[in-house]
Amino acid sequence: MATANTSEAPVLKVENLRTYFRTRWGEVKAVDGVSFELRKGETLGIVGESGSGKSVTVLSMMRLIPIPPGRIVEGTITLDGEDLLQLSESEMSKVRGSKIALIIQDPMTSLNPVFTIGNQVTEAIRIHQDIPKRSVMEKALEVLRKVNIPAAETRIRDYPHQLSGGMRQRVVGAIGISCQPLVLIADEPTTSLDVTIQAQYLKLLRDLQQESGMSLIFITHDFGIVAKMCDRVAVMYAGKIVEEGSVRDIFNKPSHPYTEALLASVPKMEEDVDRLYAIEGQPPLLHDLPVGCSFADRCPYVMDRCREEYPPEFPVDEGHYSACWRLA
Amino acid sequence: MTTPVTTSGNGQDRPVILEARNLKKYFPVTRGIVLARVTGYIKAVDGVSFQIRAGETLGIVGESGCGKTTTAKMVLMLEQPTEGSIYYNGQDIYQADEAGRKEYRSSVQAVFQDPWSSLNPRMRVKDLIAEPMVINWQLSKPEIRERVLELLQEVGLSSYHANLYPHEFSGGQRQRLAIARALSLNPKIIVLDEPVSALDVSIRAQIMNLLKDLQSEYNVSYMLIAHHLATVRYMCNWVAVMYLGQVVELAPVKELFDNPLHPYTKALMSAALPSHPDTEQEEIILTGEVPSPLNPPEGCHFHPRCPFVMDQCSHVIPETKEITPNHWVSCHLY
Amino acid sequence: MAEVSTTLSRSRLRFPSWQTIRYVLRRWPVAPIAILIILVIVGVAAPLFAPFDPLRVDLPARNTPPFWVPVETELRTVKQTVDKLSEEDRLNISLRNARKIKEDAAVGDVISVITTPAGSFKHLFGTDQTGRDVLSRVIFGARVSLMVTAVSLTSGVVIGVAMGLIAGYADQIFPKYGKHLDEAIMRVVEITFAVPVILVALVIVIVFGKSFIVLLGLLAFVAWNAFPRNVRAEVLTLKTSDYVALARISGASSFRILFVHIFPGVLNTVLVIATLRVGQLILIEAILSFLGAGVQPPKPAWGAMVADGREYLGSAWWIAFFPGIGIFLVVMSLNFLGDWMRDRFDPRLRQLD
Ligand SMILES: Nc1ncnc2c1ncn2[C@@H]1O[C@H](COP(=O)(O)OP(=O)(O)OP(=O)(O)O)[C@@H](O)[C@H]1O
Ligand SMILES: Nc1ncnc2c1ncn2[C@@H]1O[C@H](COP(=O)(O)OP(=O)(O)OP(=O)(O)O)[C@@H](O)[C@H]1O
Ligand code: SF4
Ligand code: SF4
Ligand SMILES: [Mg+2]
Ligand SMILES: [Mg+2]
C-alpha cells in the first residue's frame, strides 16, 4: 500500500508479499499480496481474526517460514535499504536479531527449558555483537534490568520454569531488544498475561521504544492494544490487508465493513452497550477463496460487483486506504 | 471477614437464589511421599461471600490465581469448602439430604473456558447433550431426542448436527454445544468460567449475545468469571473483585465501573485496555508480582503493591464495609 | 492448482491414479494389515488351507526342498568299496550303490548322483527330516501361535487394564484407601518388570513340568504388566479433564464416569500397547519353544519348528527358514501397525493430516 509521502524514508517496506502453503487440500494463500511501510519510531498494528495471515506475514519477513510446505511466491521486503528476500541464509541470520527481532506468541516455548535465562540472553548477545566475553554478562544484566526483572543478578541463574509468566515474557522481550534492532515485531506478546501484568509489559515496550527509537510492529486481535499502542493500523482479512490508516482514522472512520464490524463486536469498558454486533458466518477457506471480495459472504453491504472482482484500494483520506467497492 | 449482604436495592428486588457465606478453601501443601507431612496451606479462597439473584449475572474478576475457579468449583460441588457454607434458596446445601443435594446439582450447571476439552471427543453430540437428562430425569428415548433437537435449535445449531462428533465443529460451535448441554436440565444457575476468552474475536460477540438471549428467555442466573473487564461490563449486573482469595470490592456493575473505590479495583481499571485511542486513562501501573497464596502478606493482602498504603495496612486486616448502598469495599481508606 | 483438481476429480471416477495409490500406501499400513489378515485367515481355517496333515510322516519323501529348488547332482567315481569315513572317498561311490542307479555301472565309471531331490509342487515349502509337509506345519503353526497369543493377551489385557483403572481411579471410589491401593499396585508392577521372564519360565517349567496351561499362564504374565502404568497415566489425565468435571456436575456417578467417560478414552492406548505386545508374545513363545519349554512336539509351533530345523540348517535350510519368516513377518507387521496407531491416536500428531 502506498503511503502518503513524508520526508523520511521508511525503515521497512514490504511490497506485494505472497506466501503460500502446499497442503493436501490445495494451495493455501496465507498471505496474498500484502504491502505496508514502517517509519522510524513508528508503531504499526496488524489486526485480524485467527488464521488471517498475521503470523505468516511476520514470519515471512523474518524468513522463518518452513519450506516446504511454505513458499514465498513473490514480493520484496526492504529493511534499511536491503531486500531481505535476496539475502543468503547466513546473511539473513546476521540480520535476524540485530536489525529485526521477533517476540512470539508463547513465552513458554520461545525459551529453552534446559538452559538458564542467563545462558539464553548472553547467547543472543554473543551471536550478534562483537564484544569481549567478560562484558557479555554485564550487557545481559543490563538488558534484564531494562525489562524490570527484579534482582537480575540472582534471576540470571534461574531456569524458565522458575519465573512467573509475566517475567518469562519480559525475558523474551529482553532477548528481543538485546541487540537494539531497528524493527521489533511482537506477535501477540500479551495474550497469556494478566491485565495488570500486560499493562506493565506494554508500558515497558513503549518506554524502550522511546529510548531507542526503534519501530514496532504489533500483531494482535485485540483492538484495545491497538488503541493503546499503535500509530497506524493494518486490518487483515483472509491473507490481504483490507484497510490501513492512522489509528484515529480507523477508530473514528472505519471504512471497510469488516473493520466496522470488528469494532462494533467488542464490548466497551467505558459505556453500556445494549447489544453487540456479531459478525455471522466464518472466514473463507484460504485454499478456496471466492473470486471477488473475500468478505462478501459476511458483508451486510454486499453488491453484485463484490462477487465478481476483488476491490482495489481506494483512498479514504490521506494515508487511509480501504479495499471495498462501496468507496468506488 | 464480615459478610457483605447485598440488600436488594436498585428497585430490582429479585429473590436471592444462591448465597455463599465466608467460603474458604485451603489446599494442603505436603512434602514426602509415603509419610506425607503438611508443610503449609495454599489459601486459594479465604473467606468469600456473595449473593446471586434470579435472572441476574454476578461477575467475578481478578488476576490469575486469585481463586476465581476454586470459588466456582465449590459452588459446583466439585470441591468441598474448608469452611463456610452455600445456601440455595435459603437452604444450606452441605447440610441438605441426598434429595436436596441432587436437586441442587441439577440446578447448577457450568460452561468452561476451553471448548476443545469440555466435550468428550468420543461421544456424539446427541449423547453429549442428553447425558445430564439421562442421569437425572426419567424420560423416554423419543422425549430426550426431541429435547436435544430443541436445545440445538436454541443455541443456533440445527438437528443435522446431532449425529456428529465434537471434532467436526469449530471452537465457537463447540461452545454452543457446551451451552446446550448446560441448559438441558433447565438449571437455575450456570457458572461460566471464562466462556469466551478461548474464542476468536469475531465469535465472542455471537456467544455473549447468545448467553444474554438465553438469560432473558429462561430467567437463569449466571456466575461469570472473566479477565476482560469490558466483557464483564457487557454481561453482568453485579461484580465482585477478588484479590488473593478474598473479595475486596462488590457492587452493581455500573456503580463499580463509574466509581471504583478499592485501590486494586482502580489499578485493574486503569490497566484495562481502552476501547478508543483518545480515551484518557489514569495510569496506575502496579509494580511487583502477584504474591503467592501460600503465605499471603499480613494485614491487607494488597499492601505490598498498593499505591495508597498506610501504616496500619501492613498489620490490620481491613473490614468489609458498605460505603454506599450495595457498594461493599474492604480497605482502610474508607 | 488446476492440474491437481482435475486429477482429483478424475480419480473419483476411474482407477485411482498412481499418486493416490502412493499416498494411500504411505499413510496407511496396507502391507502389515494385509499380512496379518492373511495369517489370521490361514491360521483360523488351517485345515482348509493345509495340503497335508501336519503330523503325517512320509519317510520316502523326507528332506524334499521347496518347489523351486532344482535337482542337485554330483559326479562320482564308482569304486569296489567305499570307506564312508575317509576324506578322499567322499566323491566316490560303491559299486553296489552305483548299480541301484545305473544297471550297467562298472568300477572306474563316472556317474551322476542325485544328492538332493528336486522340489515338487506337491510340497511347496518342502518336507522335514521325517517327510512332514513344511507348508502344512507352518499353517497349523500359525494357528497354534495365534491361539497362544490370543488367550494370553486377552487375559493379560483384562488383568492389566483392570489394574490400571483401579490404580488411577481408586481414590474416587474409596476416598480413604485409594491412594494406598494405587501405590501397592504400582509397586507390584514395578517388581514384575524386574523379573527375567525367560529364566523364570525355564525354572517354572522345570518345577511344574511342561504343559500348555503353564505356558499360557507364563505368557499372560508377560502380557499384563505393560498395561497398568500407561492406563493409569491416561486415567489420571482424563480424571481431571473438563468433560469429566462437567459429567460430575451433571450428577454422573463415579462408576458412570469411569465406564462412560474414562474407559473409552484409554482404549486407544490399550490397543496400541496390545499390538506392540503381540509381537513380543509370539517372540517369547518362540524362544520358549526353541528352548524346549514351550509348545511341545509334535504339535507344530513356529518357535519349536525353528528349534527342530536348526540341526539341519546345512542340508535342509527350509525346515527352519519358513517358520522363521512367519515369526519375522508377524512381529514386524505388528510393530509397524502399533507405531502407526500410536502416531494416529496421539492427539498432538493427529492434526497433521
Ligand atoms: N506450516 C503451515 N502449513 C500449512 N498452512 C499453514 C502453515 N502455517 C500457517 N498456515 C496457514 O496460514 C494461514 C494463516 O496463519 P497465521 O498463523 O498467519 O494466522 P494468524 O493471523 O497469525 O492467526 P492467529 O491469530 O490464530 O495467530 C492459516 O490458515 C494457516 O492454516
Ligand atoms: N487442586 C489444587 N491443589 C493445590 N492448589 C490449587 C489447586 N487448585 C488451585 N490451586 C491454587 O489455588 C489458587 C487459586 O487457583 P484458581 O484456579 O482458583 O485461580 P483463578 O482465579 O481461577 O485463576 P485463573 O484466572 O488463572 O484461572 C492458585 O494459586 C492455584 O495454584
Ligand atoms: S467489497 Fe463489497 S462485499 Fe467486500 S466489503 Fe466492500 S461492500 Fe462488502
Ligand atoms: S487497606 Fe491499605 S493497603 Fe489495602 S488497599 Fe486499602 S489502602 Fe491499600
Ligand atoms: Mg498468529
Ligand atoms: Mg480459573
CSV table of C-alpha atoms and ligand atoms in Angstrom, one decimal, chain A residues 21-23 28 30 48-57 66 69 105 187-188 219 221 286, ligand 1:
chain,number,residue,atom,x,y,z
A,21,PHE,CA,1.5,-23.2,1.7
A,22,ARG,CA,1.0,-26.5,-0.1
A,23,THR,CA,-1.4,-28.7,1.7
A,28,VAL,CA,-3.3,-22.2,0.9
A,30,ALA,CA,-1.9,-17.5,3.7
A,48,GLY,CA,-7.5,-9.5,12.2
A,49,GLU,CA,-9.1,-12.7,13.3
A,50,SER,CA,-7.3,-16.1,13.7
A,51,GLY,CA,-5.9,-17.5,10.5
A,52,SER,CA,-6.0,-14.2,8.6
A,53,GLY,CA,-2.2,-14.5,8.0
A,54,LYS,CA,-0.8,-12.1,10.6
A,55,SER,CA,1.8,-14.5,11.9
A,56,VAL,CA,2.7,-15.8,8.4
A,57,THR,CA,3.3,-12.2,7.3
A,66,PRO,CA,9.0,-23.7,6.9
A,69,PRO,CA,5.3,-26.7,2.8
A,105,GLN,CA,3.1,-15.6,21.0
A,187,ASP,CA,3.3,-11.3,17.8
A,188,GLU,CA,0.5,-11.3,20.4
A,219,ILE,CA,0.3,-8.3,15.9
A,221,HIS,CA,-6.6,-9.4,17.6
A,286,LEU,CA,-7.8,-19.9,2.2
D,1,LIG,N1,3.1,-24.7,8.2
D,1,LIG,C1,1.9,-24.4,7.6
D,1,LIG,N2,1.3,-25.3,6.8
D,1,LIG,C2,0.1,-25.1,6.2
D,1,LIG,N3,-0.6,-24.0,6.4
D,1,LIG,C3,-0.2,-23.1,7.3
D,1,LIG,C4,1.1,-23.2,7.9
D,1,LIG,N4,1.3,-22.2,8.7
D,1,LIG,C5,0.2,-21.4,8.6
D,1,LIG,N5,-0.7,-21.9,7.7
D,1,LIG,C6,-1.9,-21.3,7.3
D,1,LIG,O1,-1.8,-20.0,7.1
D,1,LIG,C7,-3.0,-19.3,7.5
D,1,LIG,C8,-2.6,-18.0,8.3
D,1,LIG,O2,-2.0,-18.4,9.5
D,1,LIG,P1,-1.4,-17.4,10.6
D,1,LIG,O3,-0.7,-18.2,11.6
D,1,LIG,O4,-0.6,-16.3,9.9
D,1,LIG,O5,-2.7,-16.8,11.2
D,1,LIG,P2,-2.8,-15.6,12.3
D,1,LIG,O6,-3.5,-14.5,11.6
D,1,LIG,O7,-1.5,-15.4,12.9
D,1,LIG,O8,-3.8,-16.3,13.3
D,1,LIG,P3,-3.8,-16.3,14.9
D,1,LIG,O9,-4.4,-15.1,15.4
D,1,LIG,O10,-4.6,-17.5,15.2
D,1,LIG,O11,-2.3,-16.4,15.4
D,1,LIG,C9,-3.8,-20.2,8.3
D,1,LIG,O12,-4.9,-20.6,7.5
D,1,LIG,C10,-2.9,-21.5,8.5
D,1,LIG,O13,-3.7,-22.6,8.4
